[in-house]
Tab-separated table of C-alpha atoms in Angstrom:
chain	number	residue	atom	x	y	z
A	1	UNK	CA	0.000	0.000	0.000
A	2	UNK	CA	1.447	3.269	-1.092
A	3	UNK	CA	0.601	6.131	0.671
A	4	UNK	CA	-1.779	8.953	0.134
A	5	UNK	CA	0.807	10.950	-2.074
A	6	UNK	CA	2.033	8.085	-3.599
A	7	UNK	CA	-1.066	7.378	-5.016
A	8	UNK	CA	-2.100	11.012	-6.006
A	9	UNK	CA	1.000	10.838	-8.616
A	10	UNK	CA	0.197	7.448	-10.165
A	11	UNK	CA	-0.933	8.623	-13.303
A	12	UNK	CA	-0.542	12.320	-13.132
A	13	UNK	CA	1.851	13.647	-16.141
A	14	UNK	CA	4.453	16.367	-14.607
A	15	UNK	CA	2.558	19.977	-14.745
A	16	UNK	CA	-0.877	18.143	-15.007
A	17	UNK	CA	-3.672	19.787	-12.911
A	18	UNK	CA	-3.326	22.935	-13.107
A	19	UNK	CA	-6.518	23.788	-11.310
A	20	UNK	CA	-9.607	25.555	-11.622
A	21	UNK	CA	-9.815	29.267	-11.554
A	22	UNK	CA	-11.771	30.741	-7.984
A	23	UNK	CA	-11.954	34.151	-9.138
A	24	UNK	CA	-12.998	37.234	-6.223
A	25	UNK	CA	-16.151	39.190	-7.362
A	26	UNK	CA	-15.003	41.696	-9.673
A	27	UNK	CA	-16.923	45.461	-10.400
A	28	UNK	CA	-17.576	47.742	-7.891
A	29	UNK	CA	-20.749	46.731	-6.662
A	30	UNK	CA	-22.038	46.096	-3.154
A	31	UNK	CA	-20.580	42.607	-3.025
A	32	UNK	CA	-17.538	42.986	-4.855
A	33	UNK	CA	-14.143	42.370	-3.570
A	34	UNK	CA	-12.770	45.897	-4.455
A	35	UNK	CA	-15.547	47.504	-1.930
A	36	UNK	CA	-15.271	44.303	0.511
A	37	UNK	CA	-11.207	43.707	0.923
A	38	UNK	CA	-10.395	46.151	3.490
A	39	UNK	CA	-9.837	43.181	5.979
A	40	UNK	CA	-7.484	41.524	3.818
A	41	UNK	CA	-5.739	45.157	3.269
A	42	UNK	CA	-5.302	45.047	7.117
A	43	UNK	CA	-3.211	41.971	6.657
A	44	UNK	CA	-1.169	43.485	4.311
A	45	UNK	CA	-0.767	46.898	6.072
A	46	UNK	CA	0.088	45.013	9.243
A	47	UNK	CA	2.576	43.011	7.544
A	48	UNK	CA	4.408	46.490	5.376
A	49	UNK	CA	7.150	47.197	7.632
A	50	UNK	CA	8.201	43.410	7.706
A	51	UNK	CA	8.249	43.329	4.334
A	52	UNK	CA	10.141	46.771	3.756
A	53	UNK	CA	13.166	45.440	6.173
A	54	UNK	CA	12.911	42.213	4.579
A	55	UNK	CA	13.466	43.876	1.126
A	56	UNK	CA	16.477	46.451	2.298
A	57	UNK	CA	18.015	43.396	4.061
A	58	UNK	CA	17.801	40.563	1.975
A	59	UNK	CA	17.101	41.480	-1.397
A	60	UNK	CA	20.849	41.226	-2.685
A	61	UNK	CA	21.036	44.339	-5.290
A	62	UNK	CA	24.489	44.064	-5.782
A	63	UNK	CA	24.240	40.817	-8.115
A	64	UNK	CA	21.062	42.943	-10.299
A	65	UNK	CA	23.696	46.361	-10.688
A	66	UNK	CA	25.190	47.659	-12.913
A	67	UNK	CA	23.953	45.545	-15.498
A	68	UNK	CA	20.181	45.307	-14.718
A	69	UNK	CA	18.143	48.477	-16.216
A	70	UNK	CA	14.670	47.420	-15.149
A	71	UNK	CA	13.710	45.550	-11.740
A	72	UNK	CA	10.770	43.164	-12.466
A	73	UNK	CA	8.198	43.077	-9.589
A	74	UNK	CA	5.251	40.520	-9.077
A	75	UNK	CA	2.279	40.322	-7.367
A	76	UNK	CA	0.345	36.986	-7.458
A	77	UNK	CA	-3.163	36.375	-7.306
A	78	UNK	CA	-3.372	40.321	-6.993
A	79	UNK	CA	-7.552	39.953	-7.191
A	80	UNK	CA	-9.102	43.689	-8.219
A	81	UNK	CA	-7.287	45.893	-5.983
A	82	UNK	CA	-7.311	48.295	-4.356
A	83	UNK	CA	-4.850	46.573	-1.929
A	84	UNK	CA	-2.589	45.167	-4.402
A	85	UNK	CA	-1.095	48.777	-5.320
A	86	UNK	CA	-0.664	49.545	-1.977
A	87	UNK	CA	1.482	46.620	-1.812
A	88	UNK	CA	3.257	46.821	-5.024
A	89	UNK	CA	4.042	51.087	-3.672
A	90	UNK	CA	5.404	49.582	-0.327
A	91	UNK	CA	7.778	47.293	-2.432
A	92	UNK	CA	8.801	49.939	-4.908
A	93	UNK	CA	9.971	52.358	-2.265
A	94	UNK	CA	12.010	49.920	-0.016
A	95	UNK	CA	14.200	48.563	-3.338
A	96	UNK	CA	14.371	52.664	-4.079
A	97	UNK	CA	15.483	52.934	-0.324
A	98	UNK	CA	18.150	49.613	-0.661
A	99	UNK	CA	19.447	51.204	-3.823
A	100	UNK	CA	20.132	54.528	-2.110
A	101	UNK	CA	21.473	52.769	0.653
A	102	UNK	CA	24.003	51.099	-1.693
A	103	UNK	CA	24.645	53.869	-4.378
A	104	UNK	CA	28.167	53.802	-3.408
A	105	UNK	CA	28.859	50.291	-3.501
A	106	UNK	CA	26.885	50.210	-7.159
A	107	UNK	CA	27.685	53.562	-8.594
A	108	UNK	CA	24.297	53.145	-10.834
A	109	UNK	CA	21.344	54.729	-11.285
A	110	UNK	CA	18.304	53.468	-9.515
A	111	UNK	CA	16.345	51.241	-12.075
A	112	UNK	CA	13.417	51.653	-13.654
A	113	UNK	CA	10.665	49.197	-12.702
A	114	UNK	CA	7.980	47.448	-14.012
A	115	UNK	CA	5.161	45.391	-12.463
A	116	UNK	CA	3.217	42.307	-13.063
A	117	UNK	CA	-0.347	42.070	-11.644
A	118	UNK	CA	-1.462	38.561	-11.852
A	119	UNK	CA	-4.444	36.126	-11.443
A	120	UNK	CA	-6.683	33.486	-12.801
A	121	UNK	CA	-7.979	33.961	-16.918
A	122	UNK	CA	-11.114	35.007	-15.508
A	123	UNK	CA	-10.035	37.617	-12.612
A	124	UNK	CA	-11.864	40.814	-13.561
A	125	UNK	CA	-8.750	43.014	-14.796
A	126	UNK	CA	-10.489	45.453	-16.485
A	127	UNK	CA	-11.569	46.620	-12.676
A	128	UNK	CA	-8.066	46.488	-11.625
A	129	UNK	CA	-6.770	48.658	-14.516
A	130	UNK	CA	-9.553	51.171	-14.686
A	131	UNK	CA	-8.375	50.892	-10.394
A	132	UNK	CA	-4.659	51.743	-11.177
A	133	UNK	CA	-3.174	54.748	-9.872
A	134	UNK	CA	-2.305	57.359	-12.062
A	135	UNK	CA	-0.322	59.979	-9.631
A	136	UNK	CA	2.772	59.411	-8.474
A	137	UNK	CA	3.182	56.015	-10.004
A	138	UNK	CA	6.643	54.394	-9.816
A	139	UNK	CA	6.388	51.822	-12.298
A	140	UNK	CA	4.927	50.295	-15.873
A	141	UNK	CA	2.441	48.268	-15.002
A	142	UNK	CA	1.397	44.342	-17.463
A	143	UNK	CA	-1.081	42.408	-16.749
A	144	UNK	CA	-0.326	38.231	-16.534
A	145	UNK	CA	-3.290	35.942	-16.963
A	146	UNK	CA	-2.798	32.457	-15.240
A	147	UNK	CA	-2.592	30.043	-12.216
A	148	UNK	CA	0.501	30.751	-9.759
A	149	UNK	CA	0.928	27.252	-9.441
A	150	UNK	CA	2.241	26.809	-13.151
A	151	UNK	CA	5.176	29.117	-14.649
A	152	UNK	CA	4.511	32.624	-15.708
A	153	UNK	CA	7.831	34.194	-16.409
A	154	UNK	CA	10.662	33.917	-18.834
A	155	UNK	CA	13.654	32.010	-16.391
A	156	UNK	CA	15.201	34.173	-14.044
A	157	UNK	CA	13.262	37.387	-14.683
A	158	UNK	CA	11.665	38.452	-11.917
A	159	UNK	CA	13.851	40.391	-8.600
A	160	UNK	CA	10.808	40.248	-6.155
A	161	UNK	CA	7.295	38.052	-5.799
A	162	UNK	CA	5.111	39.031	-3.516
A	163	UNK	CA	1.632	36.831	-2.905
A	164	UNK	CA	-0.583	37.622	0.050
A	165	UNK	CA	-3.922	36.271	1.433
A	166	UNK	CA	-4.031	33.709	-2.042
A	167	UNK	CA	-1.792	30.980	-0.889
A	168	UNK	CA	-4.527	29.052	1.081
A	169	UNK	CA	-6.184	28.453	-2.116
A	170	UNK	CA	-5.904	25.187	-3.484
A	171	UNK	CA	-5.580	24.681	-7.582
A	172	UNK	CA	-8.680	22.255	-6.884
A	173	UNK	CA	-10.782	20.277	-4.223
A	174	UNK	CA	-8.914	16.720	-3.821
A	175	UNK	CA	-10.531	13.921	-6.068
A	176	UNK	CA	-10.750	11.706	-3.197
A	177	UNK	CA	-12.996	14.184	-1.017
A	178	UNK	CA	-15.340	14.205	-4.570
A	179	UNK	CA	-15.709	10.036	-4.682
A	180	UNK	CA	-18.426	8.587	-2.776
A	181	UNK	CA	-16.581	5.499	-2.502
A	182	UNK	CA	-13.241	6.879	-0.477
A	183	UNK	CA	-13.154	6.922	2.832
A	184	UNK	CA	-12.184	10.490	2.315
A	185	UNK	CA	-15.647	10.985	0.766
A	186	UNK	CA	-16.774	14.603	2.557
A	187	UNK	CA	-20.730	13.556	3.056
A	188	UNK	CA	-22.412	16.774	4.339
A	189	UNK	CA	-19.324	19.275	4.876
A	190	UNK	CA	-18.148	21.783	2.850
A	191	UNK	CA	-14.785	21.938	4.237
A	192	UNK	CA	-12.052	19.736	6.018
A	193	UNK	CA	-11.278	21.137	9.219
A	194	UNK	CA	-14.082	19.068	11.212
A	195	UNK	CA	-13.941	16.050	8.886
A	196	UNK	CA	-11.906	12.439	9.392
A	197	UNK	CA	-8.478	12.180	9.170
A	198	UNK	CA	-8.765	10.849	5.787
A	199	UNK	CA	-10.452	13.741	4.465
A	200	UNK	CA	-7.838	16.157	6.446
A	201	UNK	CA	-5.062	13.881	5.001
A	202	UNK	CA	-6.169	14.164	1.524
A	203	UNK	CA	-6.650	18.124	1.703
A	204	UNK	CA	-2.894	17.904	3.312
A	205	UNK	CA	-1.730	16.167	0.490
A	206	UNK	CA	-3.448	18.491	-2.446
A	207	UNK	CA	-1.841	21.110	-0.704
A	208	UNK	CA	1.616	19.531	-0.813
A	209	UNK	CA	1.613	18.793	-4.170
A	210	UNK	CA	0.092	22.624	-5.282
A	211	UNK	CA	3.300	23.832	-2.792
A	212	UNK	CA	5.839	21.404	-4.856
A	213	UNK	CA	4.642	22.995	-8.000
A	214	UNK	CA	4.447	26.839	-6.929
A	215	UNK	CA	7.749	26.544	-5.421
A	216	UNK	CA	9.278	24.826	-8.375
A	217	UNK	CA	7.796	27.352	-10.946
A	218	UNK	CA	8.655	30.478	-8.686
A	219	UNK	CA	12.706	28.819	-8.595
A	220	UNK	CA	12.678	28.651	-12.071
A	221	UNK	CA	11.425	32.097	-12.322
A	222	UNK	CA	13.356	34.229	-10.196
A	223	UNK	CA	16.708	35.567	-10.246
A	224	UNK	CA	19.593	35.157	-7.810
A	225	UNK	CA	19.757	37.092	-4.777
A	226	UNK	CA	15.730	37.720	-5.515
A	227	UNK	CA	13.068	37.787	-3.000
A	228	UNK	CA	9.636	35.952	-2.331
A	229	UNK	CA	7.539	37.227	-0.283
A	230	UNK	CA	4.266	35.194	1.305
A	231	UNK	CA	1.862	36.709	3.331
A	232	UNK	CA	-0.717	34.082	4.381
A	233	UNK	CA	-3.409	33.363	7.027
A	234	UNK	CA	-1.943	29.833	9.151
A	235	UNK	CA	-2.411	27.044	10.871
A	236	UNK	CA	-0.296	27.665	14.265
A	237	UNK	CA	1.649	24.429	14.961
A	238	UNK	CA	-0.148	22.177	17.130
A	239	UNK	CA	-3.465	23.701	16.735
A	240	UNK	CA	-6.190	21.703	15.697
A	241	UNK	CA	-7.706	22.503	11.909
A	242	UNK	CA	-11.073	22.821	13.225
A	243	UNK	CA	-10.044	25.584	15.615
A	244	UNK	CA	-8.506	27.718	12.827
A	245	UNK	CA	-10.300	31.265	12.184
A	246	UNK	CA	-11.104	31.182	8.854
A	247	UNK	CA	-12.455	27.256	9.139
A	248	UNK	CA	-14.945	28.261	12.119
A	249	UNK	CA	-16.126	30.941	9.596
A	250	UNK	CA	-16.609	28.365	7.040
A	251	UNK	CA	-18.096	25.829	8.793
A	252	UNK	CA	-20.803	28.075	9.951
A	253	UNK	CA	-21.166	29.012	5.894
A	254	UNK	CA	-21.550	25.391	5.855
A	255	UNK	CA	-23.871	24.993	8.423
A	256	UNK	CA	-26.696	27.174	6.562
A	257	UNK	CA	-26.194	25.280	3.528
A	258	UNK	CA	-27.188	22.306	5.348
A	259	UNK	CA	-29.823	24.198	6.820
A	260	UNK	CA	-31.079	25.012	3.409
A	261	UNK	CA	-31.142	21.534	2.240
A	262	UNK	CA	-33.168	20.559	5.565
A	263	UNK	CA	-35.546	23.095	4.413
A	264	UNK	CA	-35.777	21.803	0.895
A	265	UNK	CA	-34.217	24.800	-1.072
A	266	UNK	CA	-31.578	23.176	-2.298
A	267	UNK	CA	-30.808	18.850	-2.366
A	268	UNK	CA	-28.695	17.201	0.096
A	269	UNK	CA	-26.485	15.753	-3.115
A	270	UNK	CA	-25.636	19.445	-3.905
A	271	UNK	CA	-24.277	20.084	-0.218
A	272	UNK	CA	-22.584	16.508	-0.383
A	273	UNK	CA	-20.964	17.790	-3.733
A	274	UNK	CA	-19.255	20.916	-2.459
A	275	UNK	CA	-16.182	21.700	-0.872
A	276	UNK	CA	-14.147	24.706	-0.410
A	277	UNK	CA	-10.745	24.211	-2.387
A	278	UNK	CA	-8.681	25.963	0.782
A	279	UNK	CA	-6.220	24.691	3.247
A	280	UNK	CA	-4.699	26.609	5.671
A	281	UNK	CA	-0.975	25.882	6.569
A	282	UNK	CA	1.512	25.762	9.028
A	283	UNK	CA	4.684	27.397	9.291
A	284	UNK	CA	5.904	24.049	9.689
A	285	UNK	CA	4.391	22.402	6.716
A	286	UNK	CA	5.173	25.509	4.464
A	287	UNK	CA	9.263	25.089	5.598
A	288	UNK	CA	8.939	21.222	5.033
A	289	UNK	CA	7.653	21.885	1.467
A	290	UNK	CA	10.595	24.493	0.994
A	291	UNK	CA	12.757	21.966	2.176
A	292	UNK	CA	11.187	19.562	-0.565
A	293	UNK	CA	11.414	21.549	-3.174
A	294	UNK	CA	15.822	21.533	-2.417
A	295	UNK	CA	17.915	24.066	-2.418
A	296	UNK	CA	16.644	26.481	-4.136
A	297	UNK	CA	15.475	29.266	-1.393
A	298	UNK	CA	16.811	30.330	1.881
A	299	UNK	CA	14.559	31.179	4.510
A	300	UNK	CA	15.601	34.668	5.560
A	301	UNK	CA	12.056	35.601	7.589
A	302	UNK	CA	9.228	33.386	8.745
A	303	UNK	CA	7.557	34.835	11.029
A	304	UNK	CA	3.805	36.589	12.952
A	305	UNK	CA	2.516	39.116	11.410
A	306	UNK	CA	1.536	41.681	14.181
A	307	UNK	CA	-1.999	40.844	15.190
A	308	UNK	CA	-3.204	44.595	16.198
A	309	UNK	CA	-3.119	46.585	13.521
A	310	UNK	CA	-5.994	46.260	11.452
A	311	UNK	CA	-8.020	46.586	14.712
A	312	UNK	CA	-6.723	49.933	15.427
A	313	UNK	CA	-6.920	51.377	11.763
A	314	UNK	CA	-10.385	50.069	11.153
A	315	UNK	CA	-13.595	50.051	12.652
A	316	UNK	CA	-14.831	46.703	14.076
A	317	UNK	CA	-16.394	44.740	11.725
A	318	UNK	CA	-19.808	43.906	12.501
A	319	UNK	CA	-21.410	40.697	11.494
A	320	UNK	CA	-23.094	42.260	8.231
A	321	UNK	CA	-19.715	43.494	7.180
A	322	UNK	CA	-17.538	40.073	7.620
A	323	UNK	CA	-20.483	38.250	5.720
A	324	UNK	CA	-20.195	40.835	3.026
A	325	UNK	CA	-16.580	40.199	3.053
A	326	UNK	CA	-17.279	36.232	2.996
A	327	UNK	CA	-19.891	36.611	-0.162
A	328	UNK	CA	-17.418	38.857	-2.232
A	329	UNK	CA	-14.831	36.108	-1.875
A	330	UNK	CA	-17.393	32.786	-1.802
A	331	UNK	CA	-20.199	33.940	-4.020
A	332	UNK	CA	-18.911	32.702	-7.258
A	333	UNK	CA	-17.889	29.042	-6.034
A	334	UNK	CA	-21.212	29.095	-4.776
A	335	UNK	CA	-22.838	30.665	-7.272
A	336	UNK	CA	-21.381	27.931	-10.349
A	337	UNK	CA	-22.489	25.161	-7.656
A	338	UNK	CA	-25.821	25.785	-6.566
A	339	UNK	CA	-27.329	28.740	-8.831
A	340	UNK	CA	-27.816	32.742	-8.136
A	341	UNK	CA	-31.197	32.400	-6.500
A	342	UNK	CA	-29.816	31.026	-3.063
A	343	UNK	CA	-27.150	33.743	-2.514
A	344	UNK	CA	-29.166	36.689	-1.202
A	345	UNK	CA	-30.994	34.106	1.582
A	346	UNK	CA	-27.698	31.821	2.227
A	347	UNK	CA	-25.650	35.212	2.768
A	348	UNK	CA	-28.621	36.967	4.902
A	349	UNK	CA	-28.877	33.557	7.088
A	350	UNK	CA	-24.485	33.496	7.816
A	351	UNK	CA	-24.914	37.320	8.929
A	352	UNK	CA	-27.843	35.966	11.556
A	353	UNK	CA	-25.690	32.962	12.359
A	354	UNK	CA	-22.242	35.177	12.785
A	355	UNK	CA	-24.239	37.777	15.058
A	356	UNK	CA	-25.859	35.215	17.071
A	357	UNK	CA	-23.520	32.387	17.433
A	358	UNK	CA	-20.200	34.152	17.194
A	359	UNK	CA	-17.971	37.064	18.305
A	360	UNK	CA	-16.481	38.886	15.375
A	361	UNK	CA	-13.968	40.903	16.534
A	362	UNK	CA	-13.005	37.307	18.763
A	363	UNK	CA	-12.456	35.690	15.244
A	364	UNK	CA	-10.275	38.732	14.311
A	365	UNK	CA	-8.344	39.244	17.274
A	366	UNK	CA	-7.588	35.437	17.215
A	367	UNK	CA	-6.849	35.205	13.303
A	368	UNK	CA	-3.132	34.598	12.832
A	369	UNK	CA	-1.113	35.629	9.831
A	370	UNK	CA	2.753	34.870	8.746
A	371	UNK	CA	5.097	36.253	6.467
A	372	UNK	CA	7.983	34.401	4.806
A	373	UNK	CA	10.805	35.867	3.343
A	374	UNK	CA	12.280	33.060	0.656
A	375	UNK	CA	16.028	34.350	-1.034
A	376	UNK	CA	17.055	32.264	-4.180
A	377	UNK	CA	20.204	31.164	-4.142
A	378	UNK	CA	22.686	30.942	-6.538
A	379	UNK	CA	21.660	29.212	-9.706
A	380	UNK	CA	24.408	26.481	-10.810
């Protein structure tokens, strides 16, 4: 008997799988993720002035200069904005910083830069662009169509990658979770985190494999003495899946589905049939996979991103607010699965449920986020 993984790869062709696309709501309407992200921007902002010392520290500009005219900057699964520009400004002005810091030791002139925004085929770009800032901007800004975890870059390109709040999402829902004759078989759940081992092990292992092939494509993408940077929401070690922040959330979404199909609005086999293609890691499971994938990164940062700051730049988030925030993220998973007529009703039962059953600002005081700081190394 092989295991899990083992079996996974039995007839799987290298780069097959790429995944299915899980775009956010794009436009700027109620629901949409551009008018429904500020959460997620919180992570971000929280996480700046790691990510600024990580740059002036360990991005290694010396090996770019003289010869490198343009710095190439990336930011995966960068959604519809608006947070991905504040991003992409906070890592423009720390390489401008490094490269003043270093002028001597270069004796060149600060590069220009340009900047990838990427996401799935189906991301609504046309948002993002008619979103990008016009004033003040440091860079040329491309558009990439396409899943992170296959290559997008010519070899060696890119200086800095930068991917925040996306990694959690797998490139699809295990196979095994979808058969109703595994043992992994997910009868009545719409995620992982309260479900058997088997159904745990097989989201582990889709997650492992989506990890081998990120970290593989991003190695053969970025130059040496380049920086990736991952800002994610985690598992901390030890801590049991079903007592992770963003899995209670789920599970309650769950939990009015099910209510639904008790109520006859939608079938049992349609709740049976859906699961949430996410999987929140550890910092231990995201250094094993680094340590899988060779030699090809250092870690230079892995660390907490500080857990106050969104709290004391925003207001609290009521319940109505975090379910808005859910639906611009979930609604068009759910949408494809079970049809437009059930969103306005499933949506307006999770706001009862989170008001009633749960304490918002608890979930966000007790969310916790890490950033790594990955350095490739020299490429033989």
């Amino acid at each position: 008997m092989g295991t899990e993984r083992e079996k996974r790869k039995e007839g799987e062709s290298e780069g097959e799988g790429e995944g299915e696309a899980y775009p956010m709501k794009g436009g700027d309407g109620s629901y949409s993720y551009s008018r429904n992200s500020s959460y997620q921007g919180e992570v971000r902002n929280a996480a700046k002035e790691l990510v600024s010392e990580a740059i002036v520290e360990s991005l290694d500009i010396l090996k770019f200069s003289p010869t490198t005219t343009v710095i190439r900057v990336a930011d995966l699964g960068c959604s519809v904005g608006p947070n991905t520009f504040l991003a992409v400004q906070n890592i423009v002005e720390a390489i401008q910083l490094s490269y003043c810091q270093n002028q001597a030791a270069i004796n060149s002139q600060i590069p220009e830069f340009q900047v990838f925004f990427n996401d799935h085929v189906s991301n609504d770009f046309n948002t993002l662009f008619l979103s990008l800032p016009s004033a003040d901007r440091r860079y040329h800004a491309t558009g990439v169509p396409g899943s992170f975890y296959s290559r997008l870059f010519p070899s060696h390109s890119l200086h800095v990658v930068h991917i925040s709040y996306a990694i959690h999402w797998l490139s699809r829902v295990p196979k095994e979770v979808m058969n109703r004759n595994s043992p992994a078989w997910n009868k009545g759940r719409i995620t992982y985190s309260s479900a058997s081992d088997e159904v745990i092990e097989a989201f582990s292992v889709q997650c492992a494999d989506d990890m081998a092939r990120f970290l593989q494509a991003r190695a053969e993408e970025i130059a040496e003495g380049g920086l990736m940077i991952i800002i994610f929401p985690v598992r901390p070690n030890g801590t049991p899946h079903s007592q992770v922040t963003p899995n209670i959330v789920h599970d309650l979404l769950g939990s009015c589905l099910v209510d639904m199909a008790q109520k006859g609005i939608i079938s049992d086999e349609k709740v049976d049939t859906f699961n949430l293609p996410l999987y929140y890691m550890s910092s231990q499971e995201l250094e094993a996979a680094i340590e899988r994938n060779g030699y090809c990164f250092s870690i230079e940062r892995m660390e907490s991103v500080p857990s106050l700051a969104y709290s004391q730049k925003i207001a609290p988030l009521t319940a109505k607010a975090y379910a808005f925030i859910i639906r611009s993220v979930m609604e068009g998973l759910i949408k494809a699965h079970f049809g437009e007529e059930i969103l306005d009703e499933l949506f307006h039962s999770f706001s009862k449920k989170l008001a009633d059953e749960v304490s918002v600002s608890d979930l966000v005081d007790k969310a916790v986020y890490f950033c790594a700081v990955l350095k490739r190394k020299a490429i033989n």
